[in-house]
Amino acid sequence: MGSDNHQNLEFLKEIGLGSSNIGSYINGQWKATGSSVTSVNPSNNQIPAPKRGEIVRQIGEALRAKLDPLGRLVSLEMGKILPEGIGEVQEIIDMCDYCVGLSRQLNGSIIPSERPDHMMFEVWNPLGIVGVISAFNFPCAVLGWNACIALVCGNCVVWKGAPTTPLITIAVTKLVAEVLERNKLPGAIFTSFCGGADIGQAIAKDTRIPLVSFTGSSKVGLMVQQTVNERFGKCLLELSGNNAIIVMDDADIKLAVRSILFAAVGTTGQRCTTCRRLFLHESIYTDVLDQLVEVYKQVKIGNPLEKGTLVGPLHTRTSVENFQKGISVIKSQGGKILTGGSVLESGGNFVQPTIVEISPDAPVVKEELFGPVLYVMKFQTLEEAIALNNSVPQGLSSSIFTQRPGTIFKWIGPRGSDCGIVNANIPTNGAEIGGAFGGEKATGGGREAGSDSWKQYMRRSTCTINYGSELPLAQGINFG
Amino acid sequence: MGSDNHQNLEFLKEIGLGSSNIGSYINGQWKATGSSVTSVNPSNNQIPAPKRGEIVRQIGEALRAKLDPLGRLVSLEMGKILPEGIGEVQEIIDMCDYCVGLSRQLNGSIIPSERPDHMMFEVWNPLGIVGVISAFNFPCAVLGWNACIALVCGNCVVWKGAPTTPLITIAVTKLVAEVLERNKLPGAIFTSFCGGADIGQAIAKDTRIPLVSFTGSSKVGLMVQQTVNERFGKCLLELSGNNAIIVMDDADIKLAVRSILFAAVGTTGQRCTTCRRLFLHESIYTDVLDQLVEVYKQVKIGNPLEKGTLVGPLHTRTSVENFQKGISVIKSQGGKILTGGSVLESGGNFVQPTIVEISPDAPVVKEELFGPVLYVMKFQTLEEAIALNNSVPQGLSSSIFTQRPGTIFKWIGPRGSDCGIVNANIPTNGAEIGGAFGGEKATGGGREAGSDSWKQYMRRSTCTINYGSELPLAQGINFG
Amino acid sequence: MGSDNHQNLEFLKEIGLGSSNIGSYINGQWKATGSSVTSVNPSNNQIPAPKRGEIVRQIGEALRAKLDPLGRLVSLEMGKILPEGIGEVQEIIDMCDYCVGLSRQLNGSIIPSERPDHMMFEVWNPLGIVGVISAFNFPCAVLGWNACIALVCGNCVVWKGAPTTPLITIAVTKLVAEVLERNKLPGAIFTSFCGGADIGQAIAKDTRIPLVSFTGSSKVGLMVQQTVNERFGKCLLELSGNNAIIVMDDADIKLAVRSILFAAVGTTGQRCTTCRRLFLHESIYTDVLDQLVEVYKQVKIGNPLEKGTLVGPLHTRTSVENFQKGISVIKSQGGKILTGGSVLESGGNFVQPTIVEISPDAPVVKEELFGPVLYVMKFQTLEEAIALNNSVPQGLSSSIFTQRPGTIFKWIGPRGSDCGIVNANIPTNGAEIGGAFGGEKATGGGREAGSDSWKQYMRRSTCTINYGSELPLAQGINFG
Amino acid sequence: MGSDNHQNLEFLKEIGLGSSNIGSYINGQWKATGSSVTSVNPSNNQIPAPKRGEIVRQIGEALRAKLDPLGRLVSLEMGKILPEGIGEVQEIIDMCDYCVGLSRQLNGSIIPSERPDHMMFEVWNPLGIVGVISAFNFPCAVLGWNACIALVCGNCVVWKGAPTTPLITIAVTKLVAEVLERNKLPGAIFTSFCGGADIGQAIAKDTRIPLVSFTGSSKVGLMVQQTVNERFGKCLLELSGNNAIIVMDDADIKLAVRSILFAAVGTTGQRCTTCRRLFLHESIYTDVLDQLVEVYKQVKIGNPLEKGTLVGPLHTRTSVENFQKGISVIKSQGGKILTGGSVLESGGNFVQPTIVEISPDAPVVKEELFGPVLYVMKFQTLEEAIALNNSVPQGLSSSIFTQRPGTIFKWIGPRGSDCGIVNANIPTNGAEIGGAFGGEKATGGGREAGSDSWKQYMRRSTCTINYGSELPLAQGINFG
């Protein structure tokens, strides 16, 4: 970041950031970072859901007013290009707008009872406190997915942002805090931390936090899950992806190439939905590959805030080292670098978008390498391609390019892709908030954003109310 | 049971049981019990769901034709009284009937996409194989809850019944196998085992079984969960309960006393929904307690197949020992036995239904003692009673007796009972299949039977299909 | 039918029919037909919905036991071929099975209230009595669609079958009556009439019948609707169809030809979903037409109970006359008969399946001619074909044959077919019960069978319950 | 209103109103009122639903910015008191906020097909144009209920406001038009008229308007319905109410009296949900009546913009004459005026809130007298009270005051109130937008605002797509 001059950073003031920022907002007060959650009181569930919707609407308005500076900050601190930075903030705004309506639709059910003078209800109540542990690659959208829903459901939120994106954590928290204060609501409704693994551990262990929503690697996610399960809490996990695109012989090749580019090099390969595996039908293998290699060579790498840049830096020096290690392993397992494969010498965390020809049996293909590295493989039949798609531990996103209805419907059917996101003729990344986001298997099984994801942020009660004076029993049992 | 003469056992022939029965049905063959799952092939998901519904309907018809002998067998082998044995079989039949309709209602969604020429779907597909590990106290109903839904959802079922109820496991399996054979379906659709912890372990570890539905204690359930999680499988847990009834000052006392009796001594206290804790408002404390003690003394204990018996034996000798140990601990923690407390000297596993006056702070009150022991405590306000209800690790069932709408709605609301089942003016036990059955906290969070429980037996895909020739991105992002 | 000897009619005894049958079943008694509804008492809504489901299940079992003889009777009395007769009875059985599950899923909602200490419910209650007026072409399936749902919803049913299919009306009523009697339920739950327009009028005018479900022509349907509306009752209308199949240039021609044949000549063109208009892309026009004419010539016309027959007689002599008049009008408006067009001289109501080449502007094309007459027209673009499809007053069913996803999704989208049934690569007829059946525009707008059709058989109450002691007003209004 | 000086009307400028205002906004242009709908083109359904949600969000923001002046205008032109005027505008704003989320939730279904290689969809598409004819008493909220949903569903709106509230029609239209223009959308999306019955007739007859939503009297509503039905269009009717409050012997009397006051005199008795009938249990009859008469006498009548006023003028001189006629009829049918009954002599359209003791058999009690006249009657049992509630042709709103759960649940159950709105312990008026608003019987059966009301603004297609190469038929029929 050192190369940015001060003038470019003026926008930070617009979102309340100074030259030094205290990192934790607890119970309505800014404090130096502490390592434990101390004084959260889930007092807000007295507020009816539609009123909570109004608060979330105001948060959305506050974010909308700062869309550009917040987007710039995301770009600056995370490293993604500006259109993606702004897109990420837009996603929280969309979530806020969505949740306003949702606050009047957190519907329970009235179920016919088999017993006279009985009513059966399914009622949804808030959990209390929802812990959100988010990752550096979506430093605010993931918070948005979780917090907007958690809040309209009547919960308090305890958020730990990534340790490497503290300014975004603070900027978003300030906007939320202002809305709460303006509405004279207790600050305990929204608590945030800029901290590391110790805070994450504290959240995972805290029996006052019935739900922990965690975004990160499968490895850490499993540890969080086991910790939370031991105290009989619940987890909502968004873990590693290892996402594939299949290009069939009848695909619209132009559409496929554009999609693969966005899916594989967008966000410098640091999305959980980044395309890491590409399966090309043998009949179009060379054609697609040639076009891809050509396009890769023209991609502009550089300052993410600059217009025209498609690939910004990797997030940290460690990311660069992982990229380098990955390339070594790839080579040692027989992978052939078709383009890219190197770190830029210009300084900064810049690496080349990389295409690798490799066997699907190479162990490295089963793992998530968090950078712009794409494995290309050949197949002959749809069944083979689907089997390859499903052959990794992860199950987040997947996409097929084809013009045949039969292929599309098989792909999304019982013997198709085993992922949580199953697309056709679009990239693996770039989800809309109206659907449920998340994946199966080692991706953790959680679902965020739209559909009935809100149910995860509430507890369900099956209630049978006898309003008569008799006591009939279910299944017609006669007792006593 | 030794006193039953052979004539009473004639009904076993009706349900296909002989004097010696092979215990495992694997891939369409009866085999001597092996300790591992070997050859399951989830081939049935090619069958459309409504056709699967027809198979489940036939299973229901087969069970209905054998309702009485199966009910007798449940009573004989598990020890519950005959009306409860028959009620349990009726519950599977109800589940079968219910699932026929459900097979045409496993609906996905079509969600409006923000992108032109795009469709967004939420599709539900079968998981493949569902493992069901059930417990002795509901030796067939729990299978019914799980298997009926798992089958219409398109899954194969691998069932491990309790080691102490093998005849029920075999009898139910025979009926299911006959239906499969009659329809020329592969036997691998339904596999069952009469085995112990080794089979349970094998199921928990088997990566071919994406979902394990486990019913049993919180302690074992947590172990199963950790094992399944490590391989990124899913669990559906129905674990320990420690269920309370609250009687308010304005309650219909007659209704309350009848309900407490059924809830606390029914199934000899061996339901997961058995009432174990009773909170009486101070103003009616003595009155209710006097009536209860009186009623307890009149309860007929004895042969569960005999008419008029309300309390059969505990399931095993170990259960009796646990009862005895429990009574000792209760006494050592200040509990006062108001009635019962002893093992019957007549032989068999018979114990006295027991009422104990005890402090809510006694550690034993926080645990599930699996027998007919009821802890009675006094309270002054609704808030106090709710806090007591929620003060244990378990969160399965709960009930309040009151005539005030405000009390009922607070009880089922955000600051009411934290259980999965929250009743008013009925017992804690005796759920209908139309609602979702299960509990929160240490009870494990799973939901079985009605409502949207079926979603747990399927995997969800969010599918976006581009049927145009352009590539607009979500959140209006412009890339490249 | 005169050629059937008595032996063939032995099956009638199996379903309770003798040589003379009294035609009305009112309040549990068989009576000679009267012209008015006199003594219906909707007493059954005290029965919980799941118990009503059990009754409908038993009705389904009774029908299943008589599937073959009932199917024969449908074939004999209506004139459709035996596989279709049996298919029709199977459809009621499917509806019964479906409704058993539905009886536990007639769910209301619990909606978040914006006011503290308030609950908002959406509750569904039965209407009381549902009148069902069905037509000759589906003499029992239409009853099944309506009655199964009406009954599980808690209503009584008053059924007027077609005057020309009295035996089916009586046979089905006898089976239902036996189930009601066996369960000791009042006969008033199910009343039936074999009568004409006077009974229909009486039902339409009767203020005790809040809902009248009418199947028949658009002309009569409108009259029924106006009559029912005047007394502020509700109608569920299934009126005329004028259904089109579009065959695109990329269609699977073999699949299309088979489908058109079933859609246009099945049930001798007397389904409301019969295909009456065929739009062929100019590039495949001649090819498809040649194949169709060839196939039409091979269709076996004759005794519907005989194996191999595809086309039975028209239902009545009047139908034959209407066919003849229709052919005259077609010719006078420039229609060219490519095959068929005549009444068979062999006696009986047999006519030739007919293909007509005609301009889409001919007025006769906008009307429903209830027989096996297919209008064929040519088009050049998808937009043109859709406009033609939508250019008639009716809006029941429609189908396209294509292999392009874009074409399918446009067809089912906002600017596609304006019908209630919008298929791809299957005929216009042959609906499954899991979906909602019915059409738009002059087809009347009603929906029967699956999806949320049940809501039409219930009344909805939006209930707000204040269980606190304050009186906050919606929209934050402060009054007084 | 003549007494208002010019300074008070300055706020009109804020919402774009001058001293002379052209009354119709057609196809994006303001025109002098014409009597027919001429040039509407439903072009907007190409816009994805979530984008339409964004437009509705902006309309909501525009209204929010003008909440106070618009509320004042409602109060000034309609005559309701200011808090109610502002509440009415708040209601459209709430609807806009609600519909933003809804635009991503207009979900269709994917239904399991019984045929292999088939998908069954239920798809919702826009209707095209929705006609909205609203009444003087809610000159903008009723537009809001309809237009917000109609727009997110993808329809154009043609609005005819009441002839006596033209300024509100124009002011709201200006705000909407500005949003459309700012977003470069065609003006044809929203057309409005300030006209009389001729415009209403034109809308009812116009075949280009598939749905007409009409709010007004049962008499006019029936005429509209018959006209629309004749052209096979659909109606959404919100017609007369004749709403009752029942006060049981165990009611919270203070809560009941406050509620009755708001329900009966609020909006000077000119809400469709105004309480017009009061049923008092004989045991509290005198007590409640005495309190009511006392409270009625203290109600401040006067300038609706003035603080403290509870009762503004009737809307027009005709309303006053109807009030006077009504009082005469009441007296002639044996009604006894307990308080009120006169027109104020001070000038303006002011009348006294009136309580009448009368027999439930008096014919006038069955009619809707649109002013602040409350009929009081006595009852002995709940069953009697419910029968009285249900004894009128209308079925809009109803409320009971009781503290017994059994009474509440009977009231909302199958043998309770037959109205569309069934409250407990709140007034008959003052609905929240999250529920469905509307009534049964002569009230017309329509439902507006929340729940699944949006389905009325769309057409439903049941789509079966065959993506295989075989042609299996439903119900297993074998044809050919």
Tab-separated table of C-alpha atoms in Angstrom, chain D residues 203-301:
chain	number	residue	atom	x	y	z
D	203	ILE	CA	-61.086	0.100	-17.088
D	204	ALA	CA	-63.583	-2.650	-16.256
D	205	LYS	CA	-64.303	-3.210	-19.939
D	206	ASP	CA	-60.761	-2.942	-21.259
D	207	THR	CA	-59.566	-6.358	-22.434
D	208	ARG	CA	-55.968	-5.185	-22.167
D	209	ILE	CA	-56.312	-5.062	-18.360
D	210	PRO	CA	-56.375	-8.676	-17.101
D	211	LEU	CA	-56.808	-7.685	-13.451
D	212	VAL	CA	-58.947	-4.952	-11.953
D	213	SER	CA	-58.471	-4.257	-8.269
D	214	PHE	CA	-61.518	-2.409	-7.002
D	215	THR	CA	-62.147	-0.887	-3.598
D	216	GLY	CA	-65.634	0.420	-2.888
D	217	SER	CA	-69.156	-0.660	-2.071
D	218	SER	CA	-70.448	-4.212	-2.539
D	219	LYS	CA	-73.049	-2.901	-4.966
D	220	VAL	CA	-70.624	-1.186	-7.333
D	221	GLY	CA	-68.067	-3.947	-6.826
D	222	LEU	CA	-70.511	-6.572	-8.078
D	223	MET	CA	-71.176	-4.517	-11.197
D	224	VAL	CA	-67.444	-4.178	-11.849
D	225	GLN	CA	-66.975	-7.891	-11.311
D	226	GLN	CA	-69.713	-8.911	-13.731
D	227	THR	CA	-68.314	-6.555	-16.368
D	228	VAL	CA	-64.774	-7.839	-15.947
D	229	ASN	CA	-65.871	-11.489	-15.860
D	230	GLU	CA	-67.766	-11.104	-19.130
D	231	ARG	CA	-64.458	-10.467	-20.828
D	232	PHE	CA	-62.820	-13.231	-18.750
D	233	GLY	CA	-60.704	-10.812	-16.746
D	234	LYS	CA	-60.016	-11.159	-13.039
D	235	CYS	CA	-61.104	-8.964	-10.135
D	236	LEU	CA	-59.581	-8.279	-6.776
D	237	LEU	CA	-62.400	-6.878	-4.671
D	238	GLU	CA	-62.284	-4.998	-1.382
D	239	LEU	CA	-65.945	-4.163	-0.744
D	240	SER	CA	-68.224	-3.260	2.102
D	241	GLY	CA	-67.637	-4.262	5.686
D	242	ASN	CA	-70.060	-4.423	8.586
D	243	ASN	CA	-67.669	-5.220	11.312
D	244	ALA	CA	-68.430	-6.358	14.816
D	245	ILE	CA	-66.685	-6.361	18.158
D	246	ILE	CA	-67.703	-8.935	20.743
D	247	VAL	CA	-66.966	-8.222	24.395
D	248	MET	CA	-67.044	-11.340	26.570
D	249	ASP	CA	-67.756	-11.400	30.289
D	250	ASP	CA	-64.070	-11.925	31.078
D	251	ALA	CA	-62.746	-9.130	28.843
D	252	ASP	CA	-60.264	-6.447	29.856
D	253	ILE	CA	-62.923	-3.720	29.813
D	254	LYS	CA	-60.506	-0.806	29.679
D	255	LEU	CA	-58.781	-2.267	26.628
D	256	ALA	CA	-62.152	-2.995	25.035
D	257	VAL	CA	-63.513	0.530	25.524
D	258	ARG	CA	-60.395	2.163	24.074
D	259	SER	CA	-60.489	-0.224	21.122
D	260	ILE	CA	-64.179	0.294	20.414
D	261	LEU	CA	-63.668	4.051	20.435
D	262	PHE	CA	-60.856	3.867	17.882
D	263	ALA	CA	-62.711	1.270	15.814
D	264	ALA	CA	-66.049	3.085	15.736
D	265	VAL	CA	-65.202	6.788	15.600
D	266	GLY	CA	-61.712	6.712	14.026
D	267	THR	CA	-61.675	8.207	10.517
D	268	THR	CA	-65.174	9.431	11.452
D	269	GLY	CA	-66.462	5.913	10.855
D	270	GLN	CA	-65.386	5.917	7.228
D	271	ARG	CA	-63.011	2.948	7.208
D	272	CYS	CA	-64.138	-0.260	5.577
D	273	THR	CA	-62.958	-1.830	8.840
D	274	THR	CA	-64.846	0.589	11.077
D	275	CYS	CA	-66.674	-1.201	13.866
D	276	ARG	CA	-70.395	-0.799	13.217
D	277	ARG	CA	-71.805	-3.527	15.465
D	278	LEU	CA	-71.007	-4.105	19.130
D	279	PHE	CA	-72.046	-7.285	20.929
D	280	LEU	CA	-71.784	-7.035	24.707
D	281	HIS	CA	-72.162	-9.962	27.061
D	282	GLU	CA	-75.172	-9.333	29.263
D	283	SER	CA	-73.026	-9.376	32.400
D	284	ILE	CA	-70.926	-6.383	31.328
D	285	TYR	CA	-73.468	-4.730	29.047
D	286	THR	CA	-74.350	-1.774	31.212
D	287	ASP	CA	-70.844	-1.231	32.486
D	288	VAL	CA	-69.269	-1.049	29.015
D	289	LEU	CA	-72.104	0.975	27.560
D	290	ASP	CA	-71.923	3.555	30.329
D	291	GLN	CA	-68.189	3.972	29.846
D	292	LEU	CA	-68.585	4.246	26.088
D	293	VAL	CA	-71.291	6.885	26.228
D	294	GLU	CA	-69.140	8.842	28.635
D	295	VAL	CA	-66.082	8.629	26.372
D	296	TYR	CA	-68.068	9.505	23.251
D	297	LYS	CA	-69.190	12.734	24.861
D	298	GLN	CA	-65.595	13.817	25.414
D	299	VAL	CA	-64.377	13.168	21.906
D	300	LYS	CA	-63.087	16.341	20.255
D	301	ILE	CA	-64.689	17.005	16.865
